[in-house]
């Protein structure tokens, strides 16, 4: 069997970067002209000039947390869609509510590449256990499976006894769904005396793939791989047989930014995943997913040459209420912006004598009471709350993407 979905996965980094940023100006111009929200947000931006990562990083970030308000103000898609609703293949309603459009075409969510890396091939029968109603995951992976040439059982969620019977009678080779539900199906098959041994490969997402589940599947000889994506931008990265992080999809530009800002962090540092897509119907430009991760160097033992994500590492929106007032990661970022002497900082929220406390732990090469006093003043001005400042040894703050730590238990 071929090892790679196509030659794009093994091209050089320079070829990939050149191709992505040659296409980006056209996508930005398309979004400006056809998506009212981006027409306003990117007003004055010369699309033809956005040809590298530095120029892209100068554009504003639109975050997932903004979508509910945007869509309420301008239904159904907040002005982010670039086609009329009647030109779409499907329209979904996820919790929030947030509405997501599906474009017409082959593999609109770009899941085929991830499924291929898992081992799905033309002629396979697949049991797709993602929901098919309202939310997009079922369609997201069915369209990718069809693009490979697989037949799909639209099994959906729940009803583990029927799922086990389907697996025993139709004998699919692969499973698609959440990490835990496959275990439930297999255990139900065991309890009913059914043979679900045809299932040999699985692609999972939509929840953490924890070590105990991984060990369970390995013990049964199942090859299980995971991917990372969202209902807004589709598949972003996927696991391969190298088992060394998640390789970025070839159809997106991914940045890691400091939470609360649009500023890219140094390679290897944890931050918020920001994605730019080339979806003509829903042209997301610098979409902040709200998820934390870090980029790993390009190159993998599987032969794919793209950069890799370390995996899902938590949520970037660490907004915390202190003394009845919300404190946001963007406010911590503003303190750092006003004091460039500070390389990194973490605001620790604690509790003492029945009252909330704030301590800004600062990684700075130069310290002293004068700087501490200035930072305390800035912290109070930005957050409208008093806090303490503590200097820590350079490099000692954990690389976990946390800007605000709630230590109140």
CSV table of C-alpha atoms in Angstrom, one decimal:
chain,number,residue,atom,x,y,z
A,1,UNK,CA,0.0,0.0,0.0
A,2,UNK,CA,1.2,3.6,-0.6
A,3,UNK,CA,2.6,5.3,2.5
A,4,UNK,CA,1.4,8.8,1.7
A,5,UNK,CA,-1.9,10.3,0.5
A,6,UNK,CA,-0.1,12.4,-2.2
A,7,UNK,CA,3.2,14.1,-3.0
A,8,UNK,CA,2.3,17.2,-1.0
A,9,UNK,CA,3.1,15.4,2.2
A,10,UNK,CA,6.7,14.8,1.3
A,11,UNK,CA,7.6,18.1,-0.5
A,12,UNK,CA,10.3,20.3,1.0
A,13,UNK,CA,9.6,22.9,3.6
A,14,UNK,CA,10.5,25.7,1.2
A,15,UNK,CA,8.1,24.3,-1.5
A,16,UNK,CA,5.3,24.1,1.0
A,17,UNK,CA,5.8,27.6,2.4
A,18,UNK,CA,6.1,29.1,-1.1
A,19,UNK,CA,2.9,27.4,-2.2
A,20,UNK,CA,0.8,28.3,0.8
A,21,UNK,CA,1.9,32.0,0.8
A,22,UNK,CA,1.5,32.3,-3.0
A,23,UNK,CA,-2.2,31.2,-2.5
A,24,UNK,CA,-2.8,33.3,0.7
A,25,UNK,CA,-3.2,36.8,-0.9
A,26,UNK,CA,-6.0,35.5,-3.2
A,27,UNK,CA,-7.8,33.9,-0.2
A,28,UNK,CA,-7.5,37.2,1.7
A,29,UNK,CA,-8.8,39.2,-1.2
A,30,UNK,CA,-11.7,36.7,-1.6
A,31,UNK,CA,-12.6,37.0,2.1
A,32,UNK,CA,-12.5,40.8,1.9
A,33,UNK,CA,-14.7,40.9,-1.1
A,34,UNK,CA,-17.3,38.2,-0.2
A,35,UNK,CA,-17.4,37.8,3.6
A,36,UNK,CA,-18.8,41.0,5.1
A,37,UNK,CA,-17.1,40.4,8.5
A,38,UNK,CA,-13.6,40.1,6.9
A,39,UNK,CA,-14.4,43.0,4.6
A,40,UNK,CA,-14.7,45.2,7.7
A,41,UNK,CA,-12.0,43.5,9.8
A,42,UNK,CA,-9.4,43.6,7.1
A,43,UNK,CA,-10.3,47.0,5.6
A,44,UNK,CA,-7.2,48.8,4.4
A,45,UNK,CA,-5.2,45.6,4.3
A,46,UNK,CA,-3.4,45.1,0.9
A,47,UNK,CA,-4.0,41.4,0.3
A,48,UNK,CA,-1.2,41.2,-2.2
A,49,UNK,CA,1.3,42.2,0.5
A,50,UNK,CA,0.5,39.3,2.8
A,51,UNK,CA,3.1,36.9,1.4
A,52,UNK,CA,4.9,35.6,4.5
A,53,UNK,CA,4.4,34.8,8.2
A,54,UNK,CA,5.4,38.2,9.5
A,55,UNK,CA,2.7,39.9,7.3
A,56,UNK,CA,0.1,37.3,8.3
A,57,UNK,CA,0.9,37.8,12.0
A,58,UNK,CA,0.1,41.5,11.6
A,59,UNK,CA,-3.5,40.7,10.9
A,60,UNK,CA,-6.1,40.5,13.7
A,61,UNK,CA,-7.2,37.1,15.2
A,62,UNK,CA,-10.8,36.1,15.2
A,63,UNK,CA,-11.4,33.7,18.1
A,64,UNK,CA,-13.9,30.9,18.5
A,65,UNK,CA,-15.2,32.6,21.6
A,66,UNK,CA,-16.3,35.5,19.4
A,67,UNK,CA,-18.6,33.5,17.2
A,68,UNK,CA,-21.7,33.3,19.3
A,69,UNK,CA,-22.0,37.0,19.6
A,70,UNK,CA,-21.0,37.6,15.9
A,71,UNK,CA,-23.6,35.1,14.7
A,72,UNK,CA,-26.3,36.5,17.0
A,73,UNK,CA,-25.6,40.0,15.6
A,74,UNK,CA,-25.5,38.9,12.0
A,75,UNK,CA,-27.1,35.5,11.5
A,76,UNK,CA,-26.5,32.8,10.4
A,77,UNK,CA,-22.7,33.0,10.2
A,78,UNK,CA,-21.7,36.4,11.6
A,79,UNK,CA,-20.7,37.6,8.1
A,80,UNK,CA,-17.8,35.1,8.0
A,81,UNK,CA,-19.3,33.0,5.1
A,82,UNK,CA,-18.4,34.0,1.6
A,83,UNK,CA,-21.3,32.4,-0.2
A,84,UNK,CA,-25.1,32.5,0.2
A,85,UNK,CA,-26.6,29.9,2.5
A,86,UNK,CA,-28.4,28.2,-0.4
A,87,UNK,CA,-25.0,27.5,-2.1
A,88,UNK,CA,-23.9,25.3,0.8
A,89,UNK,CA,-24.1,21.5,1.0
A,90,UNK,CA,-25.0,21.4,4.7
A,91,UNK,CA,-25.5,23.7,7.6
A,92,UNK,CA,-24.9,22.6,11.2
A,93,UNK,CA,-25.8,23.8,14.7
A,94,UNK,CA,-23.3,23.1,17.4
A,95,UNK,CA,-23.7,23.9,21.1
A,96,UNK,CA,-23.4,27.6,21.8
A,97,UNK,CA,-25.2,27.8,19.5
A,98,UNK,CA,-22.6,28.1,16.7
A,99,UNK,CA,-23.6,27.4,13.1
A,100,UNK,CA,-21.1,25.9,10.7
A,101,UNK,CA,-21.3,25.7,6.9
A,102,UNK,CA,-20.2,22.7,4.8
A,103,UNK,CA,-19.1,23.5,1.3
A,104,UNK,CA,-19.8,21.4,-1.7
A,105,UNK,CA,-17.0,19.3,-3.1
A,106,UNK,CA,-14.7,16.5,-2.4
A,107,UNK,CA,-13.4,16.2,1.2
A,108,UNK,CA,-14.5,19.8,2.2
A,109,UNK,CA,-13.2,19.2,5.8
A,110,UNK,CA,-9.9,17.8,4.7
A,111,UNK,CA,-10.3,14.6,6.7
A,112,UNK,CA,-9.2,12.2,4.0
A,113,UNK,CA,-5.5,12.8,4.6
A,114,UNK,CA,-5.9,12.0,8.3
A,115,UNK,CA,-7.9,8.8,7.6
A,116,UNK,CA,-5.3,7.7,5.0
A,117,UNK,CA,-2.5,8.1,7.6
A,118,UNK,CA,-4.5,5.9,9.9
A,119,UNK,CA,-4.6,3.1,7.3
A,120,UNK,CA,-8.0,3.5,5.6
A,121,UNK,CA,-7.9,2.5,1.9
A,122,UNK,CA,-10.2,2.3,-1.1
A,123,UNK,CA,-12.6,-0.6,-0.7
A,124,UNK,CA,-12.7,-0.5,3.1
A,125,UNK,CA,-16.0,-0.6,5.0
A,126,UNK,CA,-16.0,2.0,7.8
A,127,UNK,CA,-18.3,2.2,10.9
A,128,UNK,CA,-18.6,6.0,11.5
A,129,UNK,CA,-19.8,6.6,15.0
A,130,UNK,CA,-19.8,10.4,15.0
A,131,UNK,CA,-23.2,12.1,15.2
A,132,UNK,CA,-25.0,12.8,11.9
A,133,UNK,CA,-27.5,15.3,13.2
A,134,UNK,CA,-26.9,19.0,13.8
A,135,UNK,CA,-23.2,18.7,14.5
A,136,UNK,CA,-20.7,18.2,11.7
A,137,UNK,CA,-18.4,15.4,12.8
A,138,UNK,CA,-20.3,12.6,11.1
A,139,UNK,CA,-20.3,14.4,7.8
A,140,UNK,CA,-16.7,15.6,8.3
A,141,UNK,CA,-15.3,12.1,8.4
A,142,UNK,CA,-17.8,10.5,6.0
A,143,UNK,CA,-16.8,12.9,3.2
A,144,UNK,CA,-13.1,12.1,3.8
A,145,UNK,CA,-13.8,8.4,3.8
A,146,UNK,CA,-15.6,8.7,0.5
A,147,UNK,CA,-12.7,10.7,-1.0
A,148,UNK,CA,-10.5,7.7,-0.2
A,149,UNK,CA,-13.0,5.3,-1.7
A,150,UNK,CA,-14.4,3.7,1.5
A,151,UNK,CA,-18.0,2.6,2.0
A,152,UNK,CA,-19.4,4.1,5.2
A,153,UNK,CA,-21.9,2.7,7.8
A,154,UNK,CA,-23.6,5.9,9.1
A,155,UNK,CA,-23.8,4.4,12.6
A,156,UNK,CA,-23.9,7.7,14.6
A,157,UNK,CA,-23.7,7.8,18.4
A,158,UNK,CA,-25.2,5.7,21.2
A,159,UNK,CA,-27.0,2.3,21.1
A,160,UNK,CA,-24.0,0.2,21.9
A,161,UNK,CA,-25.8,-3.1,21.5
A,162,UNK,CA,-26.9,-2.3,17.9
A,163,UNK,CA,-23.4,-0.9,17.2
A,164,UNK,CA,-21.9,-4.2,18.3
A,165,UNK,CA,-24.4,-6.2,16.2
A,166,UNK,CA,-23.6,-4.1,13.1
A,167,UNK,CA,-19.9,-4.6,13.6
A,168,UNK,CA,-20.4,-8.4,14.0
A,169,UNK,CA,-22.7,-8.7,11.0
A,170,UNK,CA,-21.2,-6.2,8.5
A,171,UNK,CA,-17.6,-6.7,9.5
A,172,UNK,CA,-16.2,-3.3,8.9
A,173,UNK,CA,-12.4,-3.0,8.9
A,174,UNK,CA,-12.3,0.4,10.5
A,175,UNK,CA,-14.0,2.6,13.2
A,176,UNK,CA,-14.3,6.4,13.3
A,177,UNK,CA,-15.5,8.1,16.4
A,178,UNK,CA,-14.6,9.2,19.9
A,179,UNK,CA,-11.7,7.4,21.7
A,180,UNK,CA,-14.0,5.9,24.4
A,181,UNK,CA,-16.9,4.7,22.4
A,182,UNK,CA,-15.0,2.1,20.5
A,183,UNK,CA,-14.1,0.4,23.8
A,184,UNK,CA,-17.8,0.4,24.8
A,185,UNK,CA,-18.7,-1.3,21.5
A,186,UNK,CA,-16.0,-3.9,21.8
A,187,UNK,CA,-17.0,-4.7,25.4
A,188,UNK,CA,-20.6,-4.9,24.5
A,189,UNK,CA,-19.8,-7.3,21.7
A,190,UNK,CA,-17.8,-9.4,24.2
A,191,UNK,CA,-20.8,-9.4,26.6
A,192,UNK,CA,-23.1,-10.5,23.8
A,193,UNK,CA,-20.8,-13.2,22.5
A,194,UNK,CA,-20.4,-11.4,19.2
A,195,UNK,CA,-17.3,-11.3,17.0
A,196,UNK,CA,-16.2,-7.7,16.3
A,197,UNK,CA,-12.7,-8.9,15.3
A,198,UNK,CA,-13.0,-7.4,11.8
A,199,UNK,CA,-12.2,-4.0,13.3
A,200,UNK,CA,-8.5,-3.6,12.9
A,201,UNK,CA,-7.9,0.2,12.6
A,202,UNK,CA,-9.6,3.2,14.1
A,203,UNK,CA,-9.4,7.0,13.8
A,204,UNK,CA,-10.4,8.9,16.9
A,205,UNK,CA,-10.9,12.5,18.0
A,206,UNK,CA,-13.5,14.7,19.8
A,207,UNK,CA,-12.0,13.8,23.2
A,208,UNK,CA,-8.7,13.0,24.9
A,209,UNK,CA,-7.1,9.7,23.9
A,210,UNK,CA,-5.9,8.6,27.3
A,211,UNK,CA,-3.2,6.0,28.1
A,212,UNK,CA,-5.6,3.5,29.5
A,213,UNK,CA,-7.7,3.5,26.3
A,214,UNK,CA,-4.5,3.3,24.2
A,215,UNK,CA,-3.4,0.3,26.2
A,216,UNK,CA,-6.8,-1.4,25.8
A,217,UNK,CA,-6.7,-1.2,22.0
A,218,UNK,CA,-3.1,-2.2,21.8
A,219,UNK,CA,-3.9,-5.3,23.8
A,220,UNK,CA,-6.5,-6.2,21.2
A,221,UNK,CA,-4.2,-5.6,18.3
A,222,UNK,CA,-6.0,-2.5,17.1
A,223,UNK,CA,-4.1,0.3,15.3
A,224,UNK,CA,-5.7,3.5,16.6
A,225,UNK,CA,-4.7,7.0,15.5
A,226,UNK,CA,-6.0,10.4,16.4
A,227,UNK,CA,-6.4,13.9,14.8
A,228,UNK,CA,-7.0,17.4,15.9
A,229,UNK,CA,-9.5,19.8,14.3
A,230,UNK,CA,-12.5,21.9,14.9
A,231,UNK,CA,-16.0,22.3,13.4
A,232,UNK,CA,-15.0,25.7,12.2
A,233,UNK,CA,-11.8,24.9,10.3
A,234,UNK,CA,-11.9,21.1,9.8
A,235,UNK,CA,-8.9,18.9,10.3
A,236,UNK,CA,-5.7,20.7,11.4
A,237,UNK,CA,-3.3,17.9,12.2
A,238,UNK,CA,-3.2,14.1,12.4
A,239,UNK,CA,-1.2,11.3,13.9
A,240,UNK,CA,0.8,9.0,11.7
A,241,UNK,CA,2.5,5.6,12.2
A,242,UNK,CA,5.6,7.5,13.5
A,243,UNK,CA,3.6,8.3,16.7
A,244,UNK,CA,5.6,11.5,17.0
A,245,UNK,CA,3.1,14.3,17.4
A,246,UNK,CA,0.4,15.3,14.9
A,247,UNK,CA,1.5,16.3,11.4
A,248,UNK,CA,0.0,19.5,10.1
A,249,UNK,CA,-2.5,19.2,7.3
A,250,UNK,CA,-1.3,20.4,3.9
A,251,UNK,CA,-4.3,22.8,3.4
A,252,UNK,CA,-3.9,25.1,6.4
A,253,UNK,CA,-1.4,27.6,7.8
A,254,UNK,CA,-0.9,27.1,11.6
A,255,UNK,CA,0.5,29.6,14.0
A,256,UNK,CA,1.0,29.3,17.8
A,257,UNK,CA,0.4,32.7,19.5
A,258,UNK,CA,0.6,33.9,23.0
A,259,UNK,CA,-2.8,33.6,24.7
A,260,UNK,CA,-4.8,36.8,24.6
A,261,UNK,CA,-2.8,38.2,21.7
A,262,UNK,CA,-2.0,37.6,18.1
A,263,UNK,CA,1.7,37.4,18.6
A,264,UNK,CA,3.5,34.2,17.5
A,265,UNK,CA,5.6,32.6,20.2
A,266,UNK,CA,9.1,31.1,19.7
A,267,UNK,CA,9.2,27.6,18.2
A,268,UNK,CA,8.5,25.0,20.8
A,269,UNK,CA,6.7,27.3,23.2
A,270,UNK,CA,3.1,26.5,24.2
A,271,UNK,CA,0.4,28.9,23.0
A,272,UNK,CA,-3.0,29.2,21.3
A,273,UNK,CA,-3.5,27.4,18.0
A,274,UNK,CA,-4.4,29.9,15.2
A,275,UNK,CA,-5.4,28.5,11.9
A,276,UNK,CA,-5.8,30.1,8.4
A,277,UNK,CA,-7.7,28.0,5.9
A,278,UNK,CA,-8.3,28.1,2.1
A,279,UNK,CA,-12.0,27.2,2.3
A,280,UNK,CA,-13.6,29.4,-0.3
A,281,UNK,CA,-17.1,29.2,1.3
A,282,UNK,CA,-15.9,29.9,4.9
A,283,UNK,CA,-12.5,31.6,4.6
A,284,UNK,CA,-11.2,31.7,8.1
A,285,UNK,CA,-8.2,34.1,8.3
A,286,UNK,CA,-6.2,33.7,11.6
A,287,UNK,CA,-8.9,31.8,13.5
A,288,UNK,CA,-8.0,31.3,17.2
A,289,UNK,CA,-9.3,27.9,18.2
A,290,UNK,CA,-8.9,28.5,21.9
A,291,UNK,CA,-6.8,25.4,22.2
A,292,UNK,CA,-3.2,25.2,23.5
A,293,UNK,CA,-0.4,23.3,21.8
A,294,UNK,CA,3.2,23.8,20.6
A,295,UNK,CA,4.9,23.2,17.2
A,296,UNK,CA,7.4,20.5,16.9
A,297,UNK,CA,10.1,20.6,14.2
A,298,UNK,CA,9.3,19.5,10.7
A,299,UNK,CA,10.1,15.9,9.6
A,300,UNK,CA,8.8,12.6,10.8
A,301,UNK,CA,9.9,9.0,10.6
A,302,UNK,CA,6.9,8.3,8.5
A,303,UNK,CA,8.4,10.5,5.7
A,304,UNK,CA,6.0,13.4,6.0
A,305,UNK,CA,7.9,16.7,6.0
A,306,UNK,CA,5.4,19.2,7.5
A,307,UNK,CA,5.6,20.7,11.0
A,308,UNK,CA,3.9,18.8,13.8
A,309,UNK,CA,1.7,19.8,16.7
A,310,UNK,CA,2.5,18.4,20.1
A,311,UNK,CA,-1.1,17.6,20.7
A,312,UNK,CA,-4.0,19.2,22.6
A,313,UNK,CA,-2.6,20.8,25.8
A,314,UNK,CA,-5.6,22.6,27.3
A,315,UNK,CA,-7.6,25.7,26.7
A,316,UNK,CA,-6.1,29.1,25.9
A,317,UNK,CA,-9.0,31.2,27.3
A,318,UNK,CA,-8.0,31.3,31.0
A,319,UNK,CA,-10.2,34.2,31.9
A,320,UNK,CA,-10.6,34.2,35.6
A,321,UNK,CA,-12.9,36.2,38.0
A,322,UNK,CA,-10.9,38.0,40.8
A,323,UNK,CA,-12.8,39.9,43.5
A,324,UNK,CA,-15.9,39.9,41.3
A,325,UNK,CA,-14.0,41.2,38.2
A,326,UNK,CA,-12.9,39.3,35.1
A,327,UNK,CA,-9.2,39.2,34.4
A,328,UNK,CA,-8.2,38.2,30.8
A,329,UNK,CA,-5.0,36.8,29.3
A,330,UNK,CA,-5.0,39.8,27.0
A,331,UNK,CA,-4.6,42.1,30.0
A,332,UNK,CA,-1.5,40.1,31.1
A,333,UNK,CA,-0.2,40.5,27.6
A,334,UNK,CA,-0.8,44.3,27.8
A,335,UNK,CA,1.3,44.5,31.0
A,336,UNK,CA,4.2,42.7,29.2
A,337,UNK,CA,3.8,45.0,26.2
A,338,UNK,CA,4.3,48.0,28.4
A,339,UNK,CA,7.3,46.4,30.1
A,340,UNK,CA,9.6,44.8,27.5
A,341,UNK,CA,12.1,44.0,30.2
A,342,UNK,CA,9.8,41.0,31.1
A,343,UNK,CA,10.3,38.0,28.8
A,344,UNK,CA,7.4,36.0,30.1
A,345,UNK,CA,4.9,36.2,33.0
A,346,UNK,CA,2.2,34.3,34.7
A,347,UNK,CA,-0.6,35.8,36.9
A,348,UNK,CA,-1.3,33.5,39.8
A,349,UNK,CA,-4.6,34.0,41.5
A,350,UNK,CA,-4.7,32.8,45.1
A,351,UNK,CA,-6.7,33.1,48.3
A,352,UNK,CA,-5.7,34.6,51.6
A,353,UNK,CA,-7.8,35.6,54.6
A,354,UNK,CA,-11.0,35.0,52.7
A,355,UNK,CA,-9.9,37.4,50.0
A,356,UNK,CA,-8.6,36.8,46.4
A,357,UNK,CA,-5.0,37.7,45.7
A,358,UNK,CA,-3.0,38.2,42.5
A,359,UNK,CA,0.7,37.7,42.0
A,360,UNK,CA,2.4,38.4,38.7
A,361,UNK,CA,5.4,36.1,38.4
A,362,UNK,CA,7.8,37.7,36.0
A,363,UNK,CA,10.8,36.2,34.1
A,364,UNK,CA,13.1,39.2,33.6
A,365,UNK,CA,16.9,39.4,33.1
A,366,UNK,CA,17.0,42.6,35.2
A,367,UNK,CA,15.0,43.0,38.4
A,368,UNK,CA,14.7,45.5,41.2
A,369,UNK,CA,12.1,47.4,43.3
A,370,UNK,CA,11.8,50.2,40.7
A,371,UNK,CA,10.7,47.7,38.0
A,372,UNK,CA,8.5,45.9,40.5
A,373,UNK,CA,6.8,49.1,41.5
A,374,UNK,CA,6.2,50.1,37.9
A,375,UNK,CA,4.8,46.7,37.0
A,376,UNK,CA,2.5,46.8,40.0
A,377,UNK,CA,1.2,50.2,38.9
A,378,UNK,CA,0.6,48.9,35.3
A,379,UNK,CA,-1.1,45.8,36.6
A,380,UNK,CA,-3.5,47.9,38.6
A,381,UNK,CA,-4.2,50.2,35.8
A,382,UNK,CA,-4.9,47.4,33.3
A,383,UNK,CA,-6.9,45.1,35.5
A,384,UNK,CA,-8.4,47.7,38.0
A,385,UNK,CA,-7.1,45.3,40.7
A,386,UNK,CA,-4.1,45.5,43.0
A,387,UNK,CA,-1.6,42.7,42.8
A,388,UNK,CA,1.9,41.7,43.8
A,389,UNK,CA,5.0,41.3,41.6
A,390,UNK,CA,7.4,38.4,42.0
A,391,UNK,CA,10.6,37.9,39.9
A,392,UNK,CA,11.5,34.3,39.1
A,393,UNK,CA,14.8,32.9,37.7
A,394,UNK,CA,14.9,33.2,33.8
A,395,UNK,CA,13.5,30.2,32.2
A,396,UNK,CA,11.8,28.8,35.3
A,397,UNK,CA,8.2,29.4,34.3
A,398,UNK,CA,6.6,26.2,33.0
A,399,UNK,CA,6.2,26.0,29.2
A,400,UNK,CA,2.5,25.0,29.4
A,401,UNK,CA,0.8,28.0,27.8
A,402,UNK,CA,-0.7,29.2,31.1
A,403,UNK,CA,-0.9,33.0,31.4
A,404,UNK,CA,-3.4,33.0,34.3
A,405,UNK,CA,-3.2,30.3,36.9
A,406,UNK,CA,-6.1,29.9,39.3
A,407,UNK,CA,-4.5,28.4,42.4
A,408,UNK,CA,-7.6,28.9,44.7
A,409,UNK,CA,-8.4,25.1,44.6
